[in-house]
Amino acid sequence: MKVLILTYRVPFPPNSGYPIVVYNTIKGLLKLNVDVTLFSINTSKNPVDVDDIYDPVFENIKFHSFAIDTDINYWGMFRNIFSNESYNVSRYYDEEAAKLLENVLHENDFDIIQFEGLYVVPYLDVVKAHSEAKLIYRAHNIVFDVWERLAYGEKFIPRRKYLEFLARRLKSYETEQINRFDQIFAISEPDRQSILRMGCATNLEVFPVALDFEKYITQSVNYGFPTLFHLGAMDWQPNKEGLEWFLDEIWPDIEKLNSELRFYIAGKHMQQQFFDYDSDNVVVEGEILDAVEFINSKAIMIVPLLSGSGMRVKIIEGMAMHKCIIATTMAAEGIKCEHGKDILIADTPDEFYRSILQCITNPGKLAEIGDNARKTAEKNYNISIISQRMVQIYQQLINA
């Protein structure tokens, strides 16, 4: 079975949500002897030096990439207003990249071509013109929904109006494209329901984040207590928005609970405004080399998202690392978990305060929630089980 996977960024190294999902998808397919070719847009936002990739997964695939400047251009934004295209999506399309993809399609006879996310869908016409493969769209989130929620929370009226405009364009594009595929993969059940409401009439299945649990080995004696931590890329607006809310509205009361309490913040593209919070009790580390080591060394994961869709991969990783996670309902959306059993849900400053107080005064409860979280993650997000089911869908499509 030959599979081509299209991605809007190079998934090496797997150091944030989207790369982790794609990387583990490829890893699981390789374990089942699937012949995998990867075609990636190498963006200016997340550039990767391909010559510096040293990874056993990378060594077992055929790889093609094309560098594109996807940075926001204000003249491009202005011109786009008078077009019918979504500016969010059109920035990822390049004629030369399309020609390279066309060559790959001419040189290979693929059984399955899988589009990982909305930003590679502009290449769908090229694929349809040059391949007879079955086509799959994997929705990592409902993109327009993220922008609608960001617009709703924006107080500056001109910016809110523009965000609403972008959301409308995205909604129109997503809705138009959704039925042009042979199969849709949603990453969570809430997203599946959203896709159905968009008028999806094609095959639709849920394929969540898959983890290789051999990678997530905990050493409980190493973690500091009491410590809180937040891990997330700060170039994703919902992460930035949620962390600002936690630091401004919640943390001032939390740090009074215990003079030894520390809050560690890490993630790519950390902006200066967060380093300004750095103090004796707030440690801003910026980008880190090893996320698993960072998670293992801290006690309580804080995920204060107020907007977004899809599935928060870092929550699944935290569960795999036996962490007690305190998250908003929005952050935990789509994840199989139960408040008070394998996660703590908090949506207001008071709820965050009470949850954190419970954790630092009752270490036994902290450990119990963490252990339950690991069991839940193993049951629902195992790479072997999810990969086997994905290949079964592939085979059904090929045989249809």
XYZ file of C-alpha atoms in Angstrom:
400
model
C 0.000 0.000 0.000
C 1.451 3.355 -1.065
C 0.364 6.476 0.809
C 1.188 10.112 0.130
C 0.763 12.508 3.053
C 0.574 16.259 2.426
C 1.429 18.620 5.299
C 1.552 22.405 5.694
C 4.705 22.251 7.780
C 7.583 19.813 8.136
C 6.678 17.474 11.043
C 10.284 17.042 12.172
C 11.044 17.395 14.987
C 7.643 16.474 16.530
C 7.755 19.294 19.066
C 4.211 20.721 18.986
C 0.645 19.625 18.329
C 0.408 19.393 14.546
C 3.870 17.818 14.015
C 3.216 15.280 16.784
C -0.069 14.175 15.199
C 1.486 13.830 11.733
C 4.711 12.249 12.991
C 2.878 9.589 14.977
C 0.545 8.916 12.054
C 3.557 8.202 9.844
C 5.269 6.178 12.563
C 2.196 4.003 13.074
C 1.784 3.414 9.328
C 5.429 2.416 8.944
C 5.018 -0.186 11.695
C 2.267 -1.724 9.554
C 4.570 -1.836 6.492
C 2.827 0.991 4.638
C 5.011 2.691 1.999
C 4.874 6.379 3.022
C 5.807 9.441 0.967
C 5.662 12.847 2.647
C 5.239 16.157 0.815
C 5.629 19.143 3.133
C 5.368 22.883 2.785
C 8.398 24.279 4.614
C 7.014 27.540 5.932
C 8.823 30.706 6.902
C 6.904 30.604 10.185
C 8.269 27.196 11.175
C 11.329 26.647 8.952
C 13.204 23.347 9.155
C 16.664 22.648 7.774
C 15.930 19.323 6.090
C 19.624 18.433 6.015
C 19.645 18.490 9.822
C 16.847 15.933 10.276
C 18.165 12.809 11.965
C 15.237 10.595 12.845
C 14.496 6.893 12.224
C 10.999 7.744 10.973
C 12.410 10.249 8.495
C 14.932 7.699 7.235
C 12.144 5.262 6.344
C 10.016 7.555 4.176
C 10.372 9.283 0.826
C 10.417 13.010 1.468
C 9.770 16.114 -0.630
C 9.472 19.696 0.585
C 9.085 23.188 -0.804
C 9.889 26.414 1.045
C 7.169 29.085 1.001
C 7.095 32.502 2.641
C 3.780 32.342 4.508
C 4.363 35.476 6.568
C 1.489 37.941 6.686
C 1.885 40.676 4.083
C -0.250 43.754 4.627
C -0.399 44.558 0.916
C -1.439 40.947 0.314
C -4.101 41.277 3.007
C -5.486 44.401 1.360
C -5.578 42.882 -2.139
C -7.208 39.733 -0.794
C -10.209 41.723 0.430
C -11.187 42.237 -3.206
C -10.788 38.555 -4.154
C -12.890 35.492 -3.410
C -10.079 33.615 -1.667
C -9.376 32.975 2.000
C -6.171 34.832 2.867
C -5.429 32.325 5.637
C -5.344 29.486 3.102
C -4.035 31.138 -0.079
C -0.700 32.026 1.569
C 0.207 28.314 1.511
C -0.197 27.872 -2.240
C 2.689 28.316 -4.658
C 2.802 27.434 -8.366
C 6.306 25.984 -8.099
C 5.260 23.827 -5.145
C 2.308 22.621 -7.224
C 4.682 21.676 -10.072
C 6.901 19.714 -7.675
C 3.853 17.890 -6.344
C 2.727 17.182 -9.902
C 6.109 15.563 -10.612
C 5.808 13.401 -7.497
C 2.378 12.248 -8.664
C 3.684 11.406 -12.146
C 6.521 9.317 -10.716
C 4.381 7.338 -8.258
C 1.121 5.422 -8.280
C -0.394 6.105 -4.864
C -3.311 4.214 -3.344
C -4.142 6.879 -0.738
C -3.380 10.599 -0.582
C -4.033 12.185 2.809
C -4.312 15.958 3.268
C -3.262 16.852 6.813
C -5.137 20.041 7.561
C -6.919 22.780 5.629
C -3.805 24.654 4.494
C -2.756 21.952 1.989
C -6.243 21.674 0.466
C -5.369 24.348 -2.175
C -3.350 21.551 -3.838
C -6.441 19.356 -4.198
C -7.047 20.319 -7.836
C -3.470 19.348 -8.731
C -3.901 15.978 -7.034
C -7.255 15.302 -8.696
C -5.793 16.123 -12.115
C -2.801 13.811 -11.795
C -3.783 10.903 -9.541
C -6.462 8.233 -9.254
C -5.740 7.668 -5.552
C -8.449 7.767 -2.921
C -8.403 11.150 -1.187
C -8.653 11.778 2.543
C -8.947 15.091 4.368
C -7.895 15.081 8.006
C -9.341 18.014 9.910
C -6.972 18.863 12.754
C -9.535 21.415 13.865
C -12.420 23.429 12.491
C -10.353 26.359 11.314
C -13.108 28.935 10.862
C -14.387 28.146 14.362
C -11.065 29.197 15.881
C -11.240 32.537 14.090
C -14.898 33.093 14.978
C -14.087 32.642 18.649
C -11.078 34.945 18.404
C -13.267 37.590 16.748
C -15.904 37.233 19.458
C -13.322 37.938 22.149
C -11.689 40.896 20.361
C -12.591 44.273 21.886
C -10.902 46.508 19.287
C -13.725 46.942 16.756
C -11.701 47.292 13.508
C -9.674 44.185 14.333
C -12.833 42.301 15.340
C -14.478 43.163 12.017
C -11.458 41.900 10.094
C -11.315 38.681 12.123
C -15.015 38.153 11.389
C -14.277 38.688 7.690
C -11.481 36.074 7.782
C -13.742 33.636 9.625
C -16.488 34.005 6.993
C -14.019 33.376 4.180
C -12.642 30.324 5.976
C -16.107 28.940 6.677
C -17.067 29.273 3.024
C -13.855 27.565 1.905
C -14.069 24.696 4.400
C -17.707 24.080 3.588
C -17.053 24.041 -0.161
C -14.112 21.630 0.068
C -15.426 19.113 2.590
C -17.334 16.966 0.085
C -14.575 16.808 -2.513
C -12.852 13.948 -0.704
C -13.522 10.212 -0.487
C -13.092 10.196 3.305
C -12.935 12.711 6.141
C -11.054 12.142 9.393
C -12.084 14.353 12.327
C -9.732 14.548 15.267
C -12.478 14.541 17.913
C -16.175 13.802 18.315
C -17.126 17.498 18.758
C -15.302 18.259 15.519
C -17.120 15.392 13.807
C -20.418 16.957 14.826
C -19.262 20.338 13.503
C -18.285 18.784 10.168
C -21.706 17.153 9.896
C -23.337 20.537 10.492
C -21.220 21.901 7.636
C -23.112 19.549 5.314
C -20.617 16.697 5.094
C -22.098 13.945 2.930
C -19.001 11.779 2.562
C -17.570 9.071 4.848
C -16.605 10.529 8.218
C -14.617 8.892 11.024
C -12.911 10.125 14.203
C -9.161 9.576 14.432
C -7.752 11.252 17.546
C -4.167 11.955 18.524
C -2.118 8.749 18.710
C 0.810 8.341 21.104
C 3.583 5.792 21.371
C 3.508 5.214 25.125
C 6.989 3.710 25.171
C 8.211 7.300 24.792
C 6.349 8.537 27.869
C 8.205 6.980 30.773
C 7.764 8.857 34.047
C 10.118 9.133 36.961
C 7.907 10.470 39.717
C 10.815 10.991 42.106
C 12.174 13.721 39.828
C 9.320 16.189 39.680
C 9.343 19.306 41.761
C 6.526 20.023 44.184
C 4.717 22.280 44.406
C 5.153 23.355 40.791
C 2.694 24.425 38.118
C 3.552 24.535 34.429
C 2.181 25.604 31.065
C 3.569 24.303 27.779
C 2.380 25.588 24.409
C 3.429 27.430 21.262
C 2.886 31.147 21.758
C 2.401 31.844 18.054
C -1.017 30.208 18.327
C -3.404 32.966 19.413
C -5.620 30.818 21.708
C -2.532 29.794 23.738
C -1.423 33.400 24.053
C -4.900 34.595 24.982
C -5.420 31.887 27.608
C -2.034 32.334 29.267
C -2.518 36.106 29.490
C -5.860 35.525 31.211
C -4.344 33.093 33.706
C -1.390 35.352 34.550
C -3.491 38.496 34.899
C -6.696 37.218 36.462
C -5.750 34.051 38.360
C -2.056 33.862 39.194
C -1.883 36.884 41.574
C -4.126 35.032 44.057
C -2.519 31.626 43.421
C 1.032 32.677 44.270
C -0.123 33.760 47.724
C -1.021 30.145 48.588
C 2.556 29.038 49.145
C 5.798 31.025 49.044
C 7.551 28.033 47.431
C 5.001 27.691 44.633
C 6.523 28.124 41.180
C 4.850 28.509 37.789
C 6.992 27.459 34.811
C 6.095 28.631 31.300
C 7.616 27.086 28.187
C 6.910 26.975 24.467
C 8.081 28.032 21.031
C 7.873 31.651 19.865
C 7.656 33.008 23.407
C 6.927 36.719 23.150
C 8.599 39.435 25.212
C 5.383 40.273 27.056
C 5.566 36.889 28.806
C 9.220 37.315 29.787
C 8.072 40.508 31.493
C 6.144 38.321 33.967
C 9.377 36.593 35.027
C 9.869 36.785 38.801
C 10.853 34.667 41.798
C 7.637 32.668 41.396
C 7.139 32.791 37.609
C 9.873 31.184 35.517
C 9.598 31.813 31.766
C 11.818 29.335 29.925
C 10.802 29.936 26.315
C 11.518 27.139 23.848
C 12.784 23.911 25.403
C 14.719 21.020 23.902
C 12.819 18.122 25.477
C 9.089 18.512 26.199
C 8.808 15.093 27.858
C 11.633 15.892 30.264
C 10.068 19.275 31.032
C 6.642 17.731 31.727
C 8.186 15.001 33.863
C 10.007 17.517 36.078
C 6.876 19.471 37.040
C 3.782 18.550 39.074
C 0.584 20.243 37.807
C -0.237 21.113 34.200
C -2.249 24.298 33.603
C -4.200 24.625 30.311
C -6.340 27.803 30.450
C -7.627 27.931 26.850
C -10.599 30.204 26.166
C -10.923 29.499 22.416
C -9.885 26.975 19.795
C -11.050 23.660 18.369
C -9.492 20.305 17.575
C -7.640 18.413 20.299
C -4.933 19.670 22.631
C -2.056 17.245 22.096
C -0.186 18.554 25.138
C -3.070 17.452 27.375
C -2.829 13.909 25.997
C 0.942 14.001 26.548
C 0.414 15.246 30.096
C -2.027 12.419 30.758
C 0.522 9.951 29.384
C 3.060 11.367 31.852
C 0.756 10.772 34.865
C 0.181 14.510 35.325
C -2.690 16.090 37.161
C -4.067 18.553 34.612
C -6.209 21.570 35.403
C -7.874 22.778 32.212
C -10.817 24.770 30.986
C -13.788 23.003 29.414
C -12.656 24.433 26.082
C -9.154 22.992 26.459
C -10.455 19.521 27.322
C -13.058 19.512 24.550
C -12.947 16.313 22.528
C -10.678 14.468 24.990
C -12.005 11.414 26.771
C -11.674 12.445 30.407
C -13.810 12.919 33.507
C -13.645 15.834 35.910
C -12.395 14.755 39.323
C -11.220 11.374 38.073
C -8.467 11.888 35.486
C -8.522 15.681 35.058
C -9.730 18.792 36.880
C -11.938 21.210 34.928
C -11.854 24.904 35.877
C -13.484 27.723 33.914
C -13.332 30.637 36.349
C -10.585 32.146 38.511
C -12.314 30.768 41.610
C -12.459 27.248 40.138
C -8.765 27.395 39.215
C -7.933 28.611 42.732
C -9.875 25.795 44.388
C -8.419 23.145 42.081
C -4.829 24.263 42.606
C -5.395 24.507 46.363
C -6.759 20.947 46.362
C -3.683 19.689 44.507
C -1.029 21.302 46.673
C -2.739 20.380 49.951
C -3.579 16.808 48.942
C -0.642 15.187 47.118
C -2.400 11.815 47.289
C -5.297 13.132 45.186
C -2.795 14.702 42.806
C -1.127 11.315 42.247
C -4.468 9.494 41.919
C -5.677 11.817 39.155
C -2.347 11.483 37.369
C -2.409 7.686 37.486
C -6.000 7.602 36.225
C -5.036 9.996 33.429
C -2.326 7.604 32.197
C -4.766 4.680 32.148
C -7.342 6.718 30.231
C -4.737 7.860 27.691
C -3.456 4.316 27.132
C -6.989 3.086 26.547
C -8.009 5.743 24.034
C -4.902 7.092 22.308
C -2.662 4.090 21.613
C -0.715 4.427 18.370
C -0.967 0.723 17.465
C -4.755 0.510 17.753
C -5.387 3.798 15.959
C -2.948 3.001 13.136
C -4.506 -0.419 12.542
C -7.951 1.134 12.260
C -6.639 3.773 9.858
C -5.146 1.136 7.559
C -8.446 -0.762 7.627
C -10.194 2.399 6.353
C -7.540 2.750 3.655
C -8.141 -0.820 2.514
C -11.909 -0.334 2.426
C -11.482 2.757 0.233
C -9.115 0.960 -2.130
C -11.463 -2.019 -2.445
C -14.602 0.093 -2.962
